[in-house]
Short mmCIF file of C-alpha atoms and ligand atoms in Angstrom, two decimals:
data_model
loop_
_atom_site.label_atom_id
_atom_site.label_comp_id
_atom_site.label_asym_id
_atom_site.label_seq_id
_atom_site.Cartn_x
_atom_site.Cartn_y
_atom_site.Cartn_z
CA UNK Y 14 -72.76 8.39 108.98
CA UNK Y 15 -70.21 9.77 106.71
CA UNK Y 16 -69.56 13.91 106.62
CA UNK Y 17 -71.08 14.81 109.63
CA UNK Y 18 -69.27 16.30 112.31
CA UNK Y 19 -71.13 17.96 115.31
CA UNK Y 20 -69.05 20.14 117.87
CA UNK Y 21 -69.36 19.10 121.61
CA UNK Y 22 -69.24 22.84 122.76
CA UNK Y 23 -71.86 25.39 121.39
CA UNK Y 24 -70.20 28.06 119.55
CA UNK Y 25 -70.70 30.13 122.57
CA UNK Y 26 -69.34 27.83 125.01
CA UNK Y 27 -66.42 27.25 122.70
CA UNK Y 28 -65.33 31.10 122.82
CA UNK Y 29 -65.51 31.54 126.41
CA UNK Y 30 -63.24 28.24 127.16
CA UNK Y 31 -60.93 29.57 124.28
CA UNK Y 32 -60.15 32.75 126.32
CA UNK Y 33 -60.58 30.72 130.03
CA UNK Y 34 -58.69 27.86 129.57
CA UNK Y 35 -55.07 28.86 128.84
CA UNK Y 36 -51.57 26.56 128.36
CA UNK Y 37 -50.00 28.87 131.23
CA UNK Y 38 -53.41 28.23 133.41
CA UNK Y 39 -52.04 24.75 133.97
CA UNK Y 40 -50.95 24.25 137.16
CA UNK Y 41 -46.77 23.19 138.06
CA UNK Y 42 -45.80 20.95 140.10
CA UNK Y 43 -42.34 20.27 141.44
CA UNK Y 44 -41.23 16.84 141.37
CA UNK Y 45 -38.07 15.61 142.13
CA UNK Y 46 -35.74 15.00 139.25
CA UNK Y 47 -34.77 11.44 140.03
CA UNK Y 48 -35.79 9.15 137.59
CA UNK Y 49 -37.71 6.67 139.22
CA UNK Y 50 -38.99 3.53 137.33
CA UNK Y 51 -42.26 4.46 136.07
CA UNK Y 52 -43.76 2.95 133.24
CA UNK Y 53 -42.86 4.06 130.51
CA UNK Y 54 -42.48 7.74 130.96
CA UNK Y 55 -39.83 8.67 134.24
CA UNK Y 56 -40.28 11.46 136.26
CA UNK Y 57 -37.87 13.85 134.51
CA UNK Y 58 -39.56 13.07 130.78
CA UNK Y 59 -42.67 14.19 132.71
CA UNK Y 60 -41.11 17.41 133.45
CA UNK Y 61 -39.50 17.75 130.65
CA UNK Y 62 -43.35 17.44 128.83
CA UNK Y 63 -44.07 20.36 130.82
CA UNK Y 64 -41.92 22.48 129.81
CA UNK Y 65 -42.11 21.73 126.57
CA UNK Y 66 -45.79 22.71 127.06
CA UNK Y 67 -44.88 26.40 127.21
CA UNK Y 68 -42.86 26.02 123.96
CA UNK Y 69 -45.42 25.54 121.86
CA UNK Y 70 -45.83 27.99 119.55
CA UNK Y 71 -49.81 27.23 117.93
CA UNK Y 72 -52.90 27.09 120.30
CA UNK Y 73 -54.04 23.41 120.18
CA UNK Y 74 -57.60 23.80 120.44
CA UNK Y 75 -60.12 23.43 123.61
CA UNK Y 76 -60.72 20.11 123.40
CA UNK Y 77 -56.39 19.23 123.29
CA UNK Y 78 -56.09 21.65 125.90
CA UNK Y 79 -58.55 20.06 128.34
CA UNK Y 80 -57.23 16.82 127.79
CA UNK Y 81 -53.78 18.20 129.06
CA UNK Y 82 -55.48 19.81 131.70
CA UNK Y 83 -57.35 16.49 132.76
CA UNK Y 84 -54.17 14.31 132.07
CA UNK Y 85 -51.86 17.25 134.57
CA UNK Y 86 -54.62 16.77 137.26
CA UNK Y 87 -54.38 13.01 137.09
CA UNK Y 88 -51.02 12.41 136.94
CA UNK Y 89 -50.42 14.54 139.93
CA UNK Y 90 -53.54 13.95 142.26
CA UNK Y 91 -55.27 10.81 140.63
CA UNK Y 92 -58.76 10.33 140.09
CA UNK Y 93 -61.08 13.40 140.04
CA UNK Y 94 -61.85 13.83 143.61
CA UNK Y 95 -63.81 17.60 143.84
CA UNK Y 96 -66.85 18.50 143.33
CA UNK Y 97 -69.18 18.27 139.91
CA UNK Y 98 -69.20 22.46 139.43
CA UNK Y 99 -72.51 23.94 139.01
CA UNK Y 100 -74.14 23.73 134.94
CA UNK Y 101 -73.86 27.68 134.86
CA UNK Y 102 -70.07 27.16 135.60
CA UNK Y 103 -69.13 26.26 132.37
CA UNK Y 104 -65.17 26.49 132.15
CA UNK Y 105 -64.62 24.85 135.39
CA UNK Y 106 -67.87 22.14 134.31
CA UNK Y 107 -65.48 21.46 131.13
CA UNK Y 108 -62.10 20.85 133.12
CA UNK Y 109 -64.10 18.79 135.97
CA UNK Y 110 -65.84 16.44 133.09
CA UNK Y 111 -62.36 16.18 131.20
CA UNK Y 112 -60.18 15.07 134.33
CA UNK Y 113 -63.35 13.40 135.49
CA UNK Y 114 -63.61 11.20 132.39
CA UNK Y 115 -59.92 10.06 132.86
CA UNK Y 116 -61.76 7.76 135.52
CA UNK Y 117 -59.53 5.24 137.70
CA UNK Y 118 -56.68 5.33 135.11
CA UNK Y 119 -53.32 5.15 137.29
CA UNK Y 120 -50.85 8.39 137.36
CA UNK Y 121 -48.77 6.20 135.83
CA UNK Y 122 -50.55 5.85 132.99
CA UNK Y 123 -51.60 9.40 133.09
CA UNK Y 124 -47.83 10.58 133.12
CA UNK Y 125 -47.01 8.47 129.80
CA UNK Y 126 -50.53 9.73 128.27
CA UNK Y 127 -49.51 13.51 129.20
CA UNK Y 128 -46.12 12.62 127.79
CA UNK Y 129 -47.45 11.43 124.53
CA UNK Y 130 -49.47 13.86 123.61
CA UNK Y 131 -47.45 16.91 124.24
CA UNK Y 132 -44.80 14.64 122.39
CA UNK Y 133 -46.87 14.57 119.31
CA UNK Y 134 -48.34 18.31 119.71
CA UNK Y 135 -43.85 19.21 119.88
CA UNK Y 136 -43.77 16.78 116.59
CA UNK Y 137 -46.76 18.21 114.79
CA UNK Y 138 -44.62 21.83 115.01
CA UNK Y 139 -41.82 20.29 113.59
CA UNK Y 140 -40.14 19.68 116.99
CA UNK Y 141 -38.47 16.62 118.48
CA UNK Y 142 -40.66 14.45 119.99
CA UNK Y 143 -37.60 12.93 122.61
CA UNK Y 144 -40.26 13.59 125.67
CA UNK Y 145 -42.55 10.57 124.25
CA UNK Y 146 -42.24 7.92 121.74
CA UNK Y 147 -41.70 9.08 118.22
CA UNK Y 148 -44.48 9.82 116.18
CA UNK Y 149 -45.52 6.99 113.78
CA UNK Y 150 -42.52 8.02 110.30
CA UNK Y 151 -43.23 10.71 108.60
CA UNK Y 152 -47.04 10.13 108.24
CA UNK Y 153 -50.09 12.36 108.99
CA UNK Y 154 -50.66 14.60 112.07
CA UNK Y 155 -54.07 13.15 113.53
CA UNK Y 156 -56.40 15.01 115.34
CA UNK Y 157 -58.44 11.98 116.99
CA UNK Y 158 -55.35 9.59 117.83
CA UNK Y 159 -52.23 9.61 119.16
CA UNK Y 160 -50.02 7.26 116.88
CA UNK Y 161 -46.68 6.49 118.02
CA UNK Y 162 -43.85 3.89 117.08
CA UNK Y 163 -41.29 2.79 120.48
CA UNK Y 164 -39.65 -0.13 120.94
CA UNK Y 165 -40.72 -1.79 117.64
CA UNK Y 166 -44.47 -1.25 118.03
CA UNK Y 167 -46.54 1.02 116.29
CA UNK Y 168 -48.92 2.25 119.18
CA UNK Y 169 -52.98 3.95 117.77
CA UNK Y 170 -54.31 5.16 120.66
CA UNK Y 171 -58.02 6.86 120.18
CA UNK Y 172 -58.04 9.91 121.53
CA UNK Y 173 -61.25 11.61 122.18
CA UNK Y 174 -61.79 10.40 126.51
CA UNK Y 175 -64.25 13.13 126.82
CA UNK Y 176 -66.36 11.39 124.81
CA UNK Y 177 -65.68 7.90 125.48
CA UNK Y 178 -63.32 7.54 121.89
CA UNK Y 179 -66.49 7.55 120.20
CA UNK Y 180 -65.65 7.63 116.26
CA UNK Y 181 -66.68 10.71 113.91
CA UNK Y 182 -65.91 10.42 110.36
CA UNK Y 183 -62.87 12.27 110.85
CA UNK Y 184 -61.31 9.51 113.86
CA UNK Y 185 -62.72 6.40 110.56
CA UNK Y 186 -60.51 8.51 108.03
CA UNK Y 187 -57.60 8.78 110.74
CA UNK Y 188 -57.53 5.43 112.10
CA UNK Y 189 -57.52 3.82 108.18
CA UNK Y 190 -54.70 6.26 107.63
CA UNK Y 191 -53.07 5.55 110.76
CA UNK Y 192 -53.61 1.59 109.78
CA UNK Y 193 -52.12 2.38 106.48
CA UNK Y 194 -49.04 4.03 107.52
CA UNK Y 195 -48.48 1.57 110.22
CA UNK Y 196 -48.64 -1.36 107.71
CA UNK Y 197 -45.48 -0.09 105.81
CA UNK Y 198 -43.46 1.13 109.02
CA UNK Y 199 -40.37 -0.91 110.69
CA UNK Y 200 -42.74 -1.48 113.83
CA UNK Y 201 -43.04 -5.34 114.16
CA UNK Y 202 -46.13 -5.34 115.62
CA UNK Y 203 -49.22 -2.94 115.83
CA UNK Y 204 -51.52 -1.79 119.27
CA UNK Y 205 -54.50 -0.31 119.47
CA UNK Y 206 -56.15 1.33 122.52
CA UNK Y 207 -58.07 4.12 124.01
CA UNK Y 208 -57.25 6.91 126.06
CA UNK Y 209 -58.66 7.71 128.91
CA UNK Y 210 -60.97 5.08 131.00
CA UNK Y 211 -63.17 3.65 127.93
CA UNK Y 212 -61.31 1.87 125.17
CA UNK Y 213 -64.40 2.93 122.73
CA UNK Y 214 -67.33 3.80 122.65
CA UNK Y 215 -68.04 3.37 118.83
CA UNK Y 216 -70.07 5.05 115.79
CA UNK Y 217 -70.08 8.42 117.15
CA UNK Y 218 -74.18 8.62 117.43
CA UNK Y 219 -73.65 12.22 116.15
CA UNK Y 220 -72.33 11.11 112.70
CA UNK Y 221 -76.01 10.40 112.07
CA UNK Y 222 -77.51 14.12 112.99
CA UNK Y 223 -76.18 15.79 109.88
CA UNK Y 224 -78.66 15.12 107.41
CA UNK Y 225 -76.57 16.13 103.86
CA UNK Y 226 -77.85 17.50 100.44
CA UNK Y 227 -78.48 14.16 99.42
CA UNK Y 228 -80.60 13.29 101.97
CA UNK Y 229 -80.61 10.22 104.29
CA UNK Y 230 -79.94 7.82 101.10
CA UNK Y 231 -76.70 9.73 100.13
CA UNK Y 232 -75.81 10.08 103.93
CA UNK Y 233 -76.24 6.10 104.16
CA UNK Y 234 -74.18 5.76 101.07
CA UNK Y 235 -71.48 7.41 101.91
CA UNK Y 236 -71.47 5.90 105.52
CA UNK Y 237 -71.34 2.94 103.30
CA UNK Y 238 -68.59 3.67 102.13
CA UNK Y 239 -66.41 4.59 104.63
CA UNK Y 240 -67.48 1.66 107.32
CA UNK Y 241 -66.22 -1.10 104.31
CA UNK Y 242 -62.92 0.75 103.76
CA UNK Y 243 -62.20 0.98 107.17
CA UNK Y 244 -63.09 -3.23 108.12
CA UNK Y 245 -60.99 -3.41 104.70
CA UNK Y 246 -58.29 -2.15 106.17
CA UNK Y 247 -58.11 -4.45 109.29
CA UNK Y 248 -58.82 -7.20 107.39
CA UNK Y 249 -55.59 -6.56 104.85
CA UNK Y 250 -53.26 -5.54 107.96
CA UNK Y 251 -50.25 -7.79 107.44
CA UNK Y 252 -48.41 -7.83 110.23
CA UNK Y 253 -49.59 -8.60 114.13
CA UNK Y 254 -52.28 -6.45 115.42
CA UNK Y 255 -53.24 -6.43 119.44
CA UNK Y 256 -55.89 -4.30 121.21
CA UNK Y 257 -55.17 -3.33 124.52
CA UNK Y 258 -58.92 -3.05 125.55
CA UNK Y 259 -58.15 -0.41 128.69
CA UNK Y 260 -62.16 -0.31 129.03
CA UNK Y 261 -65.48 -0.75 128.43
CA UNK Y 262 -66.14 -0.90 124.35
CA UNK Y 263 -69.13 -0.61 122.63
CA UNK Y 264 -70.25 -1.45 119.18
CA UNK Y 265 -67.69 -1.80 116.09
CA UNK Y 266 -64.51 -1.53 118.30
CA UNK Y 267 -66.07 -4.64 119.74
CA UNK Y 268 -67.12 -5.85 116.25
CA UNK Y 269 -63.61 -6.10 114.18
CA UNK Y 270 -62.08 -7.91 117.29
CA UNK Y 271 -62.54 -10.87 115.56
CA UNK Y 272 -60.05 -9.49 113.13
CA UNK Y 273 -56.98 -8.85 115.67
CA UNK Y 274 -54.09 -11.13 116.36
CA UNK Y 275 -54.09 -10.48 120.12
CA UNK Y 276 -57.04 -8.93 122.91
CA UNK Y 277 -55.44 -8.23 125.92
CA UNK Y 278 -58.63 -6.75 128.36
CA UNK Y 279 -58.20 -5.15 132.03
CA UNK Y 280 -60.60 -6.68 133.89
CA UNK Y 281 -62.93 -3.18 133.46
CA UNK Y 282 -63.56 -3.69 129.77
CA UNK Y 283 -66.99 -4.80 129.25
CA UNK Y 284 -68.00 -5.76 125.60
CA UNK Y 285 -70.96 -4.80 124.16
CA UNK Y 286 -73.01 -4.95 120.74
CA UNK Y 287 -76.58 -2.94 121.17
CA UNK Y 288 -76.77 -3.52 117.49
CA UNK Y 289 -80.85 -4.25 117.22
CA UNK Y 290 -81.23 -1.88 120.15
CA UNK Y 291 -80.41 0.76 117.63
CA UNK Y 292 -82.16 -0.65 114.66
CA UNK Y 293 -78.58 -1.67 112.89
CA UNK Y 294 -77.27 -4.66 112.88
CA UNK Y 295 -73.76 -6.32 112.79
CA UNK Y 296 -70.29 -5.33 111.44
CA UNK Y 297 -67.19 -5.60 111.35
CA UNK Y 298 -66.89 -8.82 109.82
CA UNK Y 299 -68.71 -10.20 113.32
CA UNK Y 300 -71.53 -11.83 111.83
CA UNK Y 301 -69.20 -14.45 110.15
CA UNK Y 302 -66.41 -14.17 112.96
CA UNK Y 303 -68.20 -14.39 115.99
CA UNK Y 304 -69.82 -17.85 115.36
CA UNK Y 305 -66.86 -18.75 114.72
CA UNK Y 306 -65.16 -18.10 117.20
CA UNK Y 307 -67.67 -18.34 120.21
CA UNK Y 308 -70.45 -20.92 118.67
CA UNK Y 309 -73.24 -19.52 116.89
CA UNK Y 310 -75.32 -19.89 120.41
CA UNK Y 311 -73.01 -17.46 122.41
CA UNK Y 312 -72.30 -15.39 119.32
CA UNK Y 313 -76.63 -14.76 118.96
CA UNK Y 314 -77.02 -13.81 122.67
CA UNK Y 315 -74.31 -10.53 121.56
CA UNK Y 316 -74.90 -9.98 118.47
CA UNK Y 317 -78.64 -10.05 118.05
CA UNK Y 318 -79.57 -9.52 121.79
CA UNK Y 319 -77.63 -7.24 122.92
CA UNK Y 320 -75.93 -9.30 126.06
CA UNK Y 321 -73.02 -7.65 127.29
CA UNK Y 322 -69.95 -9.22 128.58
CA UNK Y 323 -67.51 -8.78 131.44
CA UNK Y 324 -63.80 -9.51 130.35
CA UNK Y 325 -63.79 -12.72 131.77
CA UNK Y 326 -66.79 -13.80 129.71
CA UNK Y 327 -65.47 -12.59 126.58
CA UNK Y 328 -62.21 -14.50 127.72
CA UNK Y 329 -63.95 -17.46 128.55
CA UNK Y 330 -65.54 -16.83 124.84
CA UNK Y 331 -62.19 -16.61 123.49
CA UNK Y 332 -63.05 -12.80 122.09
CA UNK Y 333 -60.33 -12.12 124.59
CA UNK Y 334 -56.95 -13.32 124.52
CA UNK Y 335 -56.13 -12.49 128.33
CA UNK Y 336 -57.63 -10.81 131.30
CA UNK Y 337 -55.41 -8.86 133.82
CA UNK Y 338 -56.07 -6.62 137.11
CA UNK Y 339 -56.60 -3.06 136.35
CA UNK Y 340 -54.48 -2.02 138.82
CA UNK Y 341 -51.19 -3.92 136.63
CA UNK Y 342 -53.26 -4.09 133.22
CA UNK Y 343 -50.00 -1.22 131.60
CA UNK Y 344 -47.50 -2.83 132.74
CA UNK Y 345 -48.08 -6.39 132.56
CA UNK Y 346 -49.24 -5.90 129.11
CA UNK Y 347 -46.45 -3.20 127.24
CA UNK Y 348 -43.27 -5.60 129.49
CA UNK Y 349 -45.44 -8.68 127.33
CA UNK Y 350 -45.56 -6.97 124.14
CA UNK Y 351 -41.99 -5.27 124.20
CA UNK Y 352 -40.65 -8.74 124.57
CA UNK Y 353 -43.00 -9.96 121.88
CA UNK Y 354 -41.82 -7.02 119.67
CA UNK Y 355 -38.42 -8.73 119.76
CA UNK Y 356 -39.05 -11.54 118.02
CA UNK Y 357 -38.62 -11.71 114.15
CA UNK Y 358 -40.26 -8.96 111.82
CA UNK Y 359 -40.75 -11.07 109.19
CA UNK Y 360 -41.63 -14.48 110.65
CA UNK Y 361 -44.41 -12.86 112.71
CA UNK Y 362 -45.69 -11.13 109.40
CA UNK Y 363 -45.76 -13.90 107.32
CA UNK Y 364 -46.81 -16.39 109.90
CA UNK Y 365 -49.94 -14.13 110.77
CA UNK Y 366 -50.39 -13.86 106.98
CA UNK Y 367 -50.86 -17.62 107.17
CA UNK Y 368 -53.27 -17.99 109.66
CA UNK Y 369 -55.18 -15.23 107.95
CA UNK Y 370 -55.28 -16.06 104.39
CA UNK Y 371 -57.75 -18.91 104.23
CA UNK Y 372 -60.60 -16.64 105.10
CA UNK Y 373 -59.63 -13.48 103.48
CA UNK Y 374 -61.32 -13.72 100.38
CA UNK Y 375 -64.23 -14.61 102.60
CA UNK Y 376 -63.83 -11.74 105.15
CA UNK Y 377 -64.04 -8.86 102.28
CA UNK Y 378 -67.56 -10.69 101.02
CA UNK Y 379 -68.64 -10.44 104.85
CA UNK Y 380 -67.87 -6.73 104.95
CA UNK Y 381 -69.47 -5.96 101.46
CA UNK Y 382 -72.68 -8.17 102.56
CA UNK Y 383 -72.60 -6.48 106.14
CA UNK Y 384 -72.16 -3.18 104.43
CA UNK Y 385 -75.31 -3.53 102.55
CA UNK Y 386 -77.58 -4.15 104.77
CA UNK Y 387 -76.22 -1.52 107.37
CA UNK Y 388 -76.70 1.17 104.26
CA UNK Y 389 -80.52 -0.36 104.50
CA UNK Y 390 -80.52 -0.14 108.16
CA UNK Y 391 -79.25 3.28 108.78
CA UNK Y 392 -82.50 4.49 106.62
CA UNK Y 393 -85.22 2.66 108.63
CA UNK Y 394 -87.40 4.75 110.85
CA UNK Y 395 -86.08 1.81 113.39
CA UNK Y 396 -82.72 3.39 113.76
CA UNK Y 397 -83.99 7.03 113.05
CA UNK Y 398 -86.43 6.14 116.04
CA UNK Y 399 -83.25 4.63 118.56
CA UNK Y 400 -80.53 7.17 117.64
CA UNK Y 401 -83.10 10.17 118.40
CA UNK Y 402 -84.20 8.37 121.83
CA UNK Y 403 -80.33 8.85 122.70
CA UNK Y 404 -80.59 12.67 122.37
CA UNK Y 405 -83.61 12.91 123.82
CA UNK Y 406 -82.81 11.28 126.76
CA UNK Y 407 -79.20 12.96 127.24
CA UNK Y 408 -81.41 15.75 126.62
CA UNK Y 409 -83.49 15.57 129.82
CA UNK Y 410 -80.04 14.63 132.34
N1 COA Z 12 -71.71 8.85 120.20
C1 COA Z 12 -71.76 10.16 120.55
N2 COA Z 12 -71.48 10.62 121.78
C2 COA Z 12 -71.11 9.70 122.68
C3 COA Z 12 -71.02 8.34 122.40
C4 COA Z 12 -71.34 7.92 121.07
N3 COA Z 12 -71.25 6.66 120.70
N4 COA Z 12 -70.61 7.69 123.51
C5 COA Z 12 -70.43 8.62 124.46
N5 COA Z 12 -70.73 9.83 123.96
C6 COA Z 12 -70.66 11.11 124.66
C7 COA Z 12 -71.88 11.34 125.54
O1 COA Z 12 -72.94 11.87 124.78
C8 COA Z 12 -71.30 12.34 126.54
O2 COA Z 12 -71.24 13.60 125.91
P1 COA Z 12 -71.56 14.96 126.76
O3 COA Z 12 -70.51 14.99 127.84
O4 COA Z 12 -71.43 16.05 125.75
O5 COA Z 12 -72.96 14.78 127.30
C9 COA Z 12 -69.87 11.86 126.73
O6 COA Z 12 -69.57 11.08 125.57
C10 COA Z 12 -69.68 10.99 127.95
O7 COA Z 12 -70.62 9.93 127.88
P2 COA Z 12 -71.68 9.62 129.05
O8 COA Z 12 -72.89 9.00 128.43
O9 COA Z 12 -71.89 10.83 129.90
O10 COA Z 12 -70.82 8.55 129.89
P3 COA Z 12 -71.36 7.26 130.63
O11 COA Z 12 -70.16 6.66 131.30
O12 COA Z 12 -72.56 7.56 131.45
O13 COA Z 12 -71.84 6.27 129.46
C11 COA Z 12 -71.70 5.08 127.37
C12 COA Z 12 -70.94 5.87 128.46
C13 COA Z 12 -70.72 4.75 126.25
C14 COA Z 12 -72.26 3.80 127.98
C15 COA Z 12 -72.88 5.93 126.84
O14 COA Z 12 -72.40 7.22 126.48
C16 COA Z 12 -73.52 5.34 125.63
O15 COA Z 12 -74.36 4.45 125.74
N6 COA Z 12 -73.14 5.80 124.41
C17 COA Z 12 -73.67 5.29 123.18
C18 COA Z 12 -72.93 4.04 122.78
C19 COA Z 12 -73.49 3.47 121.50
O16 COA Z 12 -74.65 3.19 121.39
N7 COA Z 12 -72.59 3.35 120.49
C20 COA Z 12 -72.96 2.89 119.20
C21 COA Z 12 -72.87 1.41 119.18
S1 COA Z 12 -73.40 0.75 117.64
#
């Protein structure tokens, strides 16, 4: 799992968007200047972000620069409405798949996500970030998240839509860092979400097709490794911690639910743990928190048979704290969260410290047990034989 990071574009592929997709190829728009009451971002930041666009002075890569492209498009027209461009077409294939994985997500939501982002691309040159929320302190630039702290509340938002927020290595290192610096900042409270319309769609299957020096063993290990720092560093988090499940999730984001404070789900998230589909089995601290929280019946039919469940379900389950329609899911959730955000920093802290601390010691022998075997697991020919059936069979679309 761990060290292993394969590009989604063929070197090939990757030179020809590099010299087709540029900043100025983004298309303007005129708005009027009014600000209007939009959530979170108004009309005028949007423009603003736009402009700010063409003041960048560093390329930000293909991938960033699709994801503005895709954000532009949905902010301004909606949902991807043209035509899936022919497989030989591959710059226009690229810019169709990026605005077309932004899914049903409102232009709304597009306009704060296109807000953020150039906001943290301004911040990462040293710039203000006044367009967006402020980037998280003085912490890390991330390449796989956009972290931001507004209102009180440290937002992690995975940030990979073209491919469902699936996690490489790199997004495991970023998000523990991202948990890290968010655990010392002023932010009362902590969110995590996805970008995009999946909220996650877990291990990145990739972070397996990178055999190292050491072989399968040493790839294992260090997979190991990573997978019980990063459930460490949920279970330690000492102050509130919601997920704002904008989507469908899959595998560990599903997993170390068990370990937030708050799930708020639109009523498009499914939740599902293929774990034995894939050979693997559970994580995340879910093999001890799941029972526990849905009945070792309910928590069996997941976690060993792979039964996926709508939002209500997983309410119904109590996985989920609330379900809303996806139409109001933003801003039902961020007006309940900013008012939440108000209350005492400390109280909330050391009242969710509390609740937590009877099971701690427990949680960290869960993770080191669940660990194990997964480091057993990821070496079987079962797994070998399920994670090659993926790319076989996205192979043949
Ligand atoms: N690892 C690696 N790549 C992933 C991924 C994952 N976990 N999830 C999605 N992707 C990639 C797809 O390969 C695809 O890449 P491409 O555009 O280069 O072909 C892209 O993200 C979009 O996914 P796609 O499969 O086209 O979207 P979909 O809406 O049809 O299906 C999923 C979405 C998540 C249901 C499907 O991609 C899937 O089953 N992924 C694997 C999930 C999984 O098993 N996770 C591990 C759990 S333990």
């Amino acid at each position: 799992m761990a060290g292993v990071a394969l590009s989604c574009f063929a070197p090939w592929r990757f030179v020809r968007l590099a010299r087709s997709v540029k900043l100025s190829s983004i298309p303007s728009l005129k708005f009027h200047t009014t600000a209007s009451p939009m959530m979170g971002a108004s009309v005028e930041q949007f423009n603003q972000a736009k402009e700010r666009l063409g003041s960048l002075k560093n390329d930000p890569g293909n991938q960033v620069k699709l994801q503005i492209y895709a954000l532009f498009k949905q902010a301004t027209q909606g949902s991807c409405n043209t035509p899936k461009p022919g497989m030989l077409d591959f710059v226009n294939k690229a810019k169709w798949d990026a605005w077309n994985s932004l899914g049903s997500i409102t232009q709304e939501d597009a306009r704060q996500q296109y807000c953020d982002l150039i906001g943290s691309l301004v911040a990462k040159e040293g710039g203000s970030a006044q367009v967006a929320a402020q980037p998280a302190g003085s912490g890390p630039a991330y390449e796989t998240l956009l972290v931001t702290t507004e209102d009180d509340i440290t937002t992690i938002k995975m940030n990979r839509p073209t491919k469902k927020n699936a996690i490489t290595t790199q997004m495991y290192n970023e998000i523990i860092a991202a948990l890290e610096q968010a655990a010392k900042d002023d932010s009362v409270i902590t969110v995590f979400t996805g970008a995009g319309d999946f909220y996650c769609s877990g291990n990145d299957l990739t972070n397996f097709t990178k055999i190292p020096e050491g072989g399968i063993e040493q790839m294992a290990k260090s997979g190991g490794d990573l997978l019980r720092t990063y459930v460490k560093a949920y279970i330690d988090f000492p102050k509130p911690l919601v997920a704002v499940v904008n989507g469908p999730a899959v595998g560990i984001p599903v997993t170390v639910l068990g370990l937030f404070d708050l799930v708020y789900a639109t009523e498009r998230a499914t939740f599902h743990t293929p774990f034995s589909m894939l050979g693997q089995s559970p994580e995340g601290c879910s093999s001890f928190t799941f029972p526990r929280i849905m009945g070792p019946a309910k928590a069996s039919e997941m976690l060993l048979f792979n039964k996926k469940l709508t939002a209500v379900q997983a309410c119904e389950q109590g996985l989920v704290t609330e379900v809303f329609p996806d139409s109001s899911f933003q801003s039902e959730v961020w007006t309940r969260l900013k008012a939440y955000a108000k209350l005492p920093r400390n109280s909330l802290a050391l009242s969710k410290q509390l609740i937590r601390s009877a099971d701690k010691e427990r949680l960290h022998v869960v993770n080191d047990t669940e660990v194990e075997r997964l480091v057993e697991r990821w070496q079987s020919d079962e797994c070998m034989h399920a994670i090659m059936s993926f790319f076989q069979a996205k192979s043949k679309l």
